[in-house]
Every structure is written in structure tokens, then in C-alpha cells.
Amino acid sequence: MMNKRLLMISVILVVFLSAVSTSARDIDWRAYKGTQINVQLAQQPWADFIKGEIKEFEALTGIRVNLSILPEDQHRQRLAVSFASGRGDVDVFASQKHNEGVRYLMSGWYEPLEPFLNNPLLTPKDFDFEDFASLTITDATVEGVLVGIPLYSEVQIVYYNKALFAKAGINVPDTLEELKNAAILLTDRKKGVYGITLRGRGAAATTIFSGFLHSMGGSWADSDRNPMLNTPEAIKAFEFYAELIQLAGPPGSVNNHWFQCQSLMASGKAALWIDSNIFAATLLESDLANDIGFAVFPEGPGGRKPAGGGWYLSIAPSSKKQKAAWYFIQWALNKENVLKAQLNGIPTARVSAWEAPQFKELDRTPELTKATLETLQLEGTPSWGPPWVAVGEIRDVIGEAIVTAIQGGDIRSVADSVVERIQIIRDNTEKDLQ
Amino acid sequence: MSGSRNAKQIIKNIIFRILLGVVLLFYMFPLLWMVISSFKTQADNMSVPPVIIFQPTVQNYINVISDNPFLQYTFNSFYVAIFATGLALVFGLPVAYYIARFKCKKLAIAILLSRMMPGISYLVPWFILFSRLRLVGTYTGLIFTHLTVTLPLVIWIMIGFFEDIPKSYEEAAFLDGASDLTCFFRIMLPLVKPGLVSSGILTFIQSWNTFMYSVVMANHNTQTLPVAVFNFLSYGGIDWGGLTAAATLITLPVLVLALLIQRHLVSGLTFGGIKG
Amino acid sequence: MIFLLFMLVFPIIYTVWLSFHRWFASSIKEPQFVGLFNYITALSDKRFLLGILRMLYYTGGSVIIETILGLIVALLLNKEFRGRGLIRTLILLPMVATPVAISLVWLMLYDPACGVFGWFLQQIGLPSIEWVNDPKFVIPSLILVDVWMWTPLIALIGLAGLSSLPKDPYESAKIDGANSWQVFWFITLPLLRPTLMVALLFRTIDALKWFDTIWVITKGGPGFSSETLNIYIYKTAFEYLNMGYSSALLVMFFSIILAISLMLTKARRKQW
């Protein structure tokens, strides 16, 4: 009798212990060896970083990664065309809520990630999803569905050239007014030095415009998503953005995307640049690395409202290799790799990376860290992009208005026609897409 | 009198030479600049005023070929262009022969019409159809769309060549008891061989250069050179050396081919319009 | 043959059918019949209407300049001189070179920071313009690229025409004592007209639907300032994925091309 009970207890104990050891044990990394997955990313510092690490993933899992890195515009177009055509040739892809979010979700182009995340056979325990900053998780959640694992703690910040500021003997601007004055003061057209470089290329410029719009007290839309781009605040923002470029920007600004701005910054031809913080890493490799400073977005009449919202990695529902695809995502964004990226100057999404003693010690850009963290503390960060479903077309329309403003066109009438046009696009698209 | 006339002649001659020089400079400059820039370092390319004397480097070419699956894209381009040309010849020759022999005007006009259609009006319906068939991104889909360019071209050029053959050749063959097919293969084809070569090369060039179809229909693995090079554009303003090196590499084969068939190029490009 | 007809006819029928529907390539729903809705939308769509104007501007500009320059080059090359064959061969190259590659080179030439053109203008004391970065100059700059690529075609066609001209009218003109300008205006040009009209027709059609260099160099920018109809339709279809609307635009686009070519063909007949 006694013996039997003992046996039972020991059986229970064994079962219990083995269960514990399973959950503690690592997942089977070789489960999908021999699979080949296609990963499509936009050209950014993180993409360059992960390109160098992929060999390790292939060795660990035996999964072959076919990495395709395209410039942002081409990346977006190819993704949309690829999904619209239903060809299952993209397994993992990077996208951004304000651009792809709602439309992709409605079209069924995002695979919900919760099931993968919660499956102990696919996700090792030390992946620790809680470690991702809550703001970044919000960025990767569309209408309550977790559609991606965040890559960045991405916010709009100020890049500036310390040497040029020191020479002119002025401080880093803290208000929009100061920003304008500094930019004008630092412009020396004869020497080919410009006070500020900002994106001017239509749709791409809307992203950077967002921070200016909201700091002027404006907004993309009201709570019913009616466009608010012809309010006095919005018009002031258009004027301000255009004036900055007219008075202190380089020639050809209306065609500049972030990479042109970045190269102007890297060659010392621009004193200020306002853009996303994720592009810092490339500048750290330039000759001027030590001259580049970082600051929080300046305050305007409507407060300090730099835009934010980061890229994330998702799985395509049309993919036939979703589990292997998930392996790639959870490996690429595990604690170790994220820390490595963080040490390379990339503002990642994991709290542990920001707080790692290693990072605090080796941080090459404490100023960038400070500016990013301070920005993240701000309340009510606006989105990079307008909130409508047909965001691609609407971004083009708003971008055209920015170009017109830079060219010195009549901003008021342009703004009115933008609002009118957005209403038409909404009428024609939102019904069907929703 | 004769002296002043001579002087006038000389001045005329000089003006003529200068004009000729200007024309030549205008046409050659961009191509030359492309080749020159591809051997320059980034610093040399960015310098203002432009540097004329510089230390040439092949680093750009090495970068382009080693950083990208450039060979894969070259293979794609060749693969697609060869099939698009081959199939166009296979389908196009009989049609051209038919039109030439039976003076089928309506069909000829239909083909001319197809030349007038903007490429995008093929692309939209084909894209939708191919999406349903899951052919977007495959070589098959790509080749098929290229056919919309190459097929009418082959037909139109070859009509001219078939028309030039005197009817008596055929009649002689029929008298000898040859069937339609043998007549076509044994007698007609050898007679239009020069046309075959030049229309083949011309279609190859057209397919090689085709951009819009390839952007939409190709994926990462099947993209052709023009698409791949277009994607270098992110470095716009950053790596001009690499860009021009890539541009030189894709243009080179076409230029060589074009020189081979220069005689037929013009009539081919105007779609045989000059003959008519 | 059936294959051929299918290839040509299917797109037309399908496009027309789709143009009466509302359908996005991203939507899971089937196309929904909306009647003439897409066409009515287009009529008040500024981007569409301005796209037509830009297309006409681009085409008109290119074709006119190309014809005049082409004729001049043809007359130059019609003379006997050493190296004529070589030059004839060399000017063939622009029109076969891969348009995407060529666009990249021009993009570099136009670059505001390191472009040779800007530098050159400065050297000869002209104010530098921003070429493709300036909405006012972007279409002329694109026309220049088109002129570079396609003038040789007109020149070579003209040359072929010149060499096949009959000799008699020239001899009688010589006897009448006409100067070379008169000879050109009253004899050469009328004789050349049929050939030139064909060349013009083809150039016009091609310019109306030209895509490659515009897309690579400007993508229709800055803003929409170089967005020709073709570019707008491409964006509607493959960036906005609005297939129904783009089909309606396509139908109108094709009608415009057809109308223009018919007009040109008629004009050609009259001259004969």
C-alpha cells in the first residue's frame, strides 16, 4: 500500500519535473532546416545590420534566408503589388502602421502574431515579449491585433552639426522660432553650407511635416477623421515648413528623401536635419561622426509634438513557411541581437537593450539616447502619417501641397483643395476598403 | 572671284565641321560621361568642377558585382529576352507570312493598333489575370508580358521581308509537290534569313530594355537588370560610381548588338513604317 | 493566330468591363458595378486633367524639337565627308541604350550638387537652374532627355529619305538659279514630307505613352509637376491598387492616343 502511494507520487513528480524541463528547454531550432524564406526589408540601418548577422541564423537553424533590401518607396510598392497578386513569395516583411497598417489588416495581408508568440514550441521563453517598450507594441498593434514585432523606438529628432554651431556661437534651438533663426544664420550659400535640410519629396515629406503640423497646434484630422489641413494652424505649419526650406535649405530640396538629407548631413553641408532617429547609425560611420549632435524636437505654439511610430516585422498570410518565418523574426529580435543592434547606434524597441550596462558603457551617442528617451516621455505623440485608409494616395496629395508651398505657391488655396481632394478620396475608397 | 568663292567655301566647311562637332558632342557626351564616371571614386564624382584627369578605379564594378546577385539578374535578363524573342519568332513568323501572302489588311491594322496601345493598358488586365493564375513573379508571366512588345514587332518587320519574295518561288515549290509546311520551312525561311536575324536582335534589345512590365511582374528572384539597377537608386546622390558602373554593364550588350544590325535598326524601330 | 488575337483583344475587353466597376486589387470583395461613376469622377479629377495637359506638353515639345533638329542633322549627314559612316553609327546608340540606365546618367548630369550641367551653366555665366528639381523646368528637362534619345531616329529616317530623292527637280532648280535655301524649302521639304510624317506619327504615339525615363528620373515629381497621364495611371493601378478607376482612365487614355493618331494619319493623306 505504502509502496503504491510512493510510486504514484514519484510518477506525478516525474511528470511534473519533465514538464518543467520542457518549458525551460530551448525550442527545437533545427525543426525547419532546409526551408528557404524570403525576407523583404526597407533600406535602413537595421536592415544593413541584420544582413551581417544572417549567416549565424542560417548556421543555427539550417533555414536559408533570401534577403531583399529595397529603397523605401520601391519596397512599399513591391510589397503591395506582391500581396495584391497573391504570389506567396514574401514570408517576412517590414512595414509601418501609419502607412500599411489598416489597409493591410483589412486586406488580410498581416498574419496575427499572438498565436506564434504564445506557442512554447515556436518561441523560447527568454524571448520575453514584455521587454518591448509598450509604446512600440502599440505601434505594432492595428485595431487590437498584434501584427508585427517592433524594430525601433522610432521618433522624430533633431540632428545638428556641432562644429557649425560652435563656430557661429549659438545654442541648439529649443523652439521652432529659434530653429528658424538658427537655420537662417547658419546658411552660407557661397560655401555650399545650408542651415537645414528637410525632406521635400512629396509623399516622403509628409512624414517629417507631421511634427511641424502638430507642434503648430494643427492635426491631420478631427475625431471623425475629417481632414483638418486647411485650419489656420495647418496653414501656418505649411508656411513654416516651406519658409525653412526656402530660406535655409539646399537647392533641389523638393526631390530630397531622407537619404539625400542624410548625405548632406554626413558631408557637412547641412547644419540641421530633422528626421527619424533610426538613421543615426549611418552617420556614425561618416568622417563627421564626432561632429553630429542630437536634440529633442523644438517646441512650437501647439507644444512639443514630434511624430513617432516605428517599423515592425510581420509574417505574410500567403506565406507557406510561416513557422520558419517566425523563427527568423523571433531570432532577429531576441535580446542578444537587439542589444547588438543597439550597440551599433540603432534605437531599438527593447527596454533591456536601453538599460543594459554594456550599452550604457559603450554608448557612442549618449546624446541620441537622451534625445530619444526624452521624446518617448512626451505625451500624445502624433503619427507620422494621416489616418485614412487610402494613405498612399493621400500622402501624395499632401506632399504635392508641401512642394507647392516650398515653391512659393498660394498655400491657402492649395490647402483647401487638399482637403477637398481628401474628402473625395475618402468617399471613393473607405466604403470599399472597410 | 574664285578666291573669295574659295574662302566662302572654307568658311562654310568650318561651320559645317563645328555643327557636326556639336551634334556629336551632344550625342556622345552622356554615354561617355556614364563610362567615365563608372571609373571614378565617389569623391571624384562629387567634386565641382568635374575632374577630367583622375586615377581610374575598377572598384565600382567589383562592388556592383559582389554586393548584389548581379549575375542572377543578368541571367534573368538573358533568359527572359531569349524566350520572349524565340517565342515571338515562332508565333510571329507564320502570322507575318500569312499577312504578306494573303494581303490580310485587317489583321495588319490590328497589329498596328497593338503597337499604339500604351503598355500599361496591357499591364493592368494581364496583372489581374496572372494574379488569379498565380503567375505574377514567375518567368512565365514575365516572358508573356514581354511578348506583347516583341510579337507585334516581329510580325511587322517580317511582313516586309516576306512581301519582298517573288511569288514565283512559291509556285515553283508547289509544282514540285511541296506541302504548305515544307514550302514555308524549306523555301521561305531560308530566303528571309537576314530579316530573321535583324528582327531577332531588335526584339531581343526591346525585351532587354523593357522596364515597366518587369517592375510589376518580376519578384526578387526573377527581376531583370533594368529593375535591379532602378533599385540602386536609393543611393541616389550617394554612390554615383556604382550607379554608372551598373548602367554601363546593362547598356553594353545592347550597344554591341545594335552595331551588328545597324542597317535594319531604323526601319525596325519605326515598325517598318518607312518602307510603307 | 488565335493566341495573338486573344493577347490583343482580351485586355481591351477586360479593361472596358472593369472600368464600370469599383475594385481594388487589395480588396477581398469582388468587383462591384458602379456604372459611369469612374468616368464622372475622372472628369473632375484635377490630376487626370492636368496629366493630359502635361502629356500633350511633353509630346508636343519633344516631337517638334526632334523633327527640326532631326532634319538639320539629316542634312548635315547627307554631305560626303570622312567619318560619315562612323558618325551615323554612333548616333544610333542613344535610341537603343537601355532607358533606365540612360535615365540614371541624366539624373547625375542634372544633380544639384555635382551635376555637370549646373556647373556648365555657371561657367558660362548663366544663372543655374534646378533642372528636374524645379517644377517649372522639370518637363523641359525631361524633353531634353527625350530629344537626346530620339532625334537620331528622325535624322536617320530623314537621311534615308534624302538619299532616295529623285535627282531631276534639283537639276532644273539649278538651271533656274535657285539658292540653297530655296531648294531646301521648295523641293527637299515637300519631297521629304511623306517620310517625315510617318516618323512623326510614330514618335508622337511613343511620346504620348512614354514611361521609363520619366518614372526613373522624377516619378512624376516634384509634387505632380511631371506626372503625365501614363504615370498617373500607373500610380493609380500599382501604388493605389485602384484597378477600377485606373481602367476607366486607361480607356480614355487609349481613346486620346487613337484620336491623335487618326488626326495625324488624315493630315498625312492630305499632304499627299
Coordinates of C-alpha atoms in Angstrom, one line a residue, chain A residues 73-74 77 80-81 83-85 103 106-109 201-202 250-256 264 269 392-394 396-397 399-400 403 407 417 421 424 427-429 431-434, chain C residues 22-29 32 37 41 44-47 54 112-113 130 132-136 215 217-219 221-225 227 232 234-235 238-242 245:
Chain A
D73 CA 9.5 53.7 -52.0
Q74 CA 10.3 50.6 -54.1
Q77 CA 5.4 49.3 -54.0
A80 CA 1.7 45.9 -52.2
V81 CA 2.0 44.5 -55.7
F83 CA 0.4 40.8 -52.0
A84 CA -2.2 42.1 -54.4
S85 CA -1.1 39.5 -56.9
R103 CA -5.2 48.7 -45.3
M106 CA -8.4 44.8 -43.9
S107 CA -7.0 43.1 -47.0
G108 CA -5.8 40.2 -44.9
W109 CA -2.1 40.8 -45.5
R201 CA 9.9 64.9 -51.9
G202 CA 6.1 64.9 -51.9
P250 CA 19.8 73.4 -50.2
P251 CA 18.8 73.6 -53.9
G252 CA 16.7 70.7 -55.2
S253 CA 15.1 70.2 -51.8
V254 CA 11.8 69.2 -53.4
N255 CA 13.4 66.0 -54.5
N256 CA 15.1 65.1 -51.3
L264 CA 24.2 66.4 -46.9
K269 CA 26.8 70.7 -46.0
G392 CA -0.7 56.3 -50.2
E393 CA -2.8 58.5 -52.5
I394 CA -3.5 61.0 -49.7
D396 CA 0.9 62.1 -52.5
V397 CA -1.8 64.8 -52.4
G399 CA 3.0 66.0 -50.5
E400 CA 2.1 67.9 -53.5
V403 CA 6.0 71.0 -52.8
Q407 CA 7.8 76.7 -54.5
S417 CA -8.0 71.9 -52.5
R421 CA -9.4 66.1 -52.6
I424 CA -13.3 62.7 -52.4
D427 CA -15.7 58.8 -50.3
N428 CA -14.4 56.7 -53.0
T429 CA -12.2 54.4 -51.0
K431 CA -16.5 52.4 -48.1
D432 CA -15.0 49.6 -50.1
L433 CA -11.9 49.1 -48.0
Q434 CA -13.8 48.8 -44.8
Chain C
R22 CA -15.2 49.7 -58.4
W23 CA -12.5 47.3 -57.4
F24 CA -9.2 47.5 -55.5
A25 CA -6.5 44.9 -56.1
S26 CA -6.2 44.8 -52.3
S27 CA -9.8 44.1 -51.5
I28 CA -11.2 40.7 -50.8
K29 CA -14.6 41.6 -52.3
Q32 CA -18.9 46.0 -57.8
F37 CA -19.1 56.5 -61.7
T41 CA -15.0 61.1 -61.1
S44 CA -13.5 66.4 -62.0
D45 CA -10.1 64.9 -61.1
K46 CA -7.5 67.6 -61.5
R47 CA -4.7 65.1 -61.5
R54 CA 1.4 67.5 -69.3
P112 CA 22.0 69.9 -58.0
A113 CA 25.2 69.1 -56.0
E130 CA 17.4 73.3 -60.8
V132 CA 14.3 68.3 -62.7
N133 CA 14.1 69.7 -59.2
D134 CA 12.2 72.7 -60.3
P135 CA 8.5 72.2 -61.2
K136 CA 8.9 74.8 -64.0
W215 CA 9.5 57.3 -63.9
I217 CA 14.1 60.4 -63.2
T218 CA 11.2 62.1 -61.4
K219 CA 8.4 59.6 -60.6
G221 CA 7.6 64.8 -59.2
P222 CA 8.4 67.3 -57.8
G223 CA 4.9 67.1 -56.5
F224 CA 2.8 66.2 -59.5
S225 CA 4.6 68.6 -61.8
E227 CA 3.0 63.5 -63.8
Y232 CA -0.8 58.8 -63.1
Y234 CA 0.5 53.6 -63.4
K235 CA 0.4 55.0 -59.9
F238 CA 0.1 49.8 -59.0
E239 CA 0.5 52.1 -56.0
Y240 CA -3.0 52.9 -55.0
L241 CA -4.2 49.5 -56.4
N242 CA -7.4 51.2 -57.6
Y245 CA -10.6 53.7 -61.7

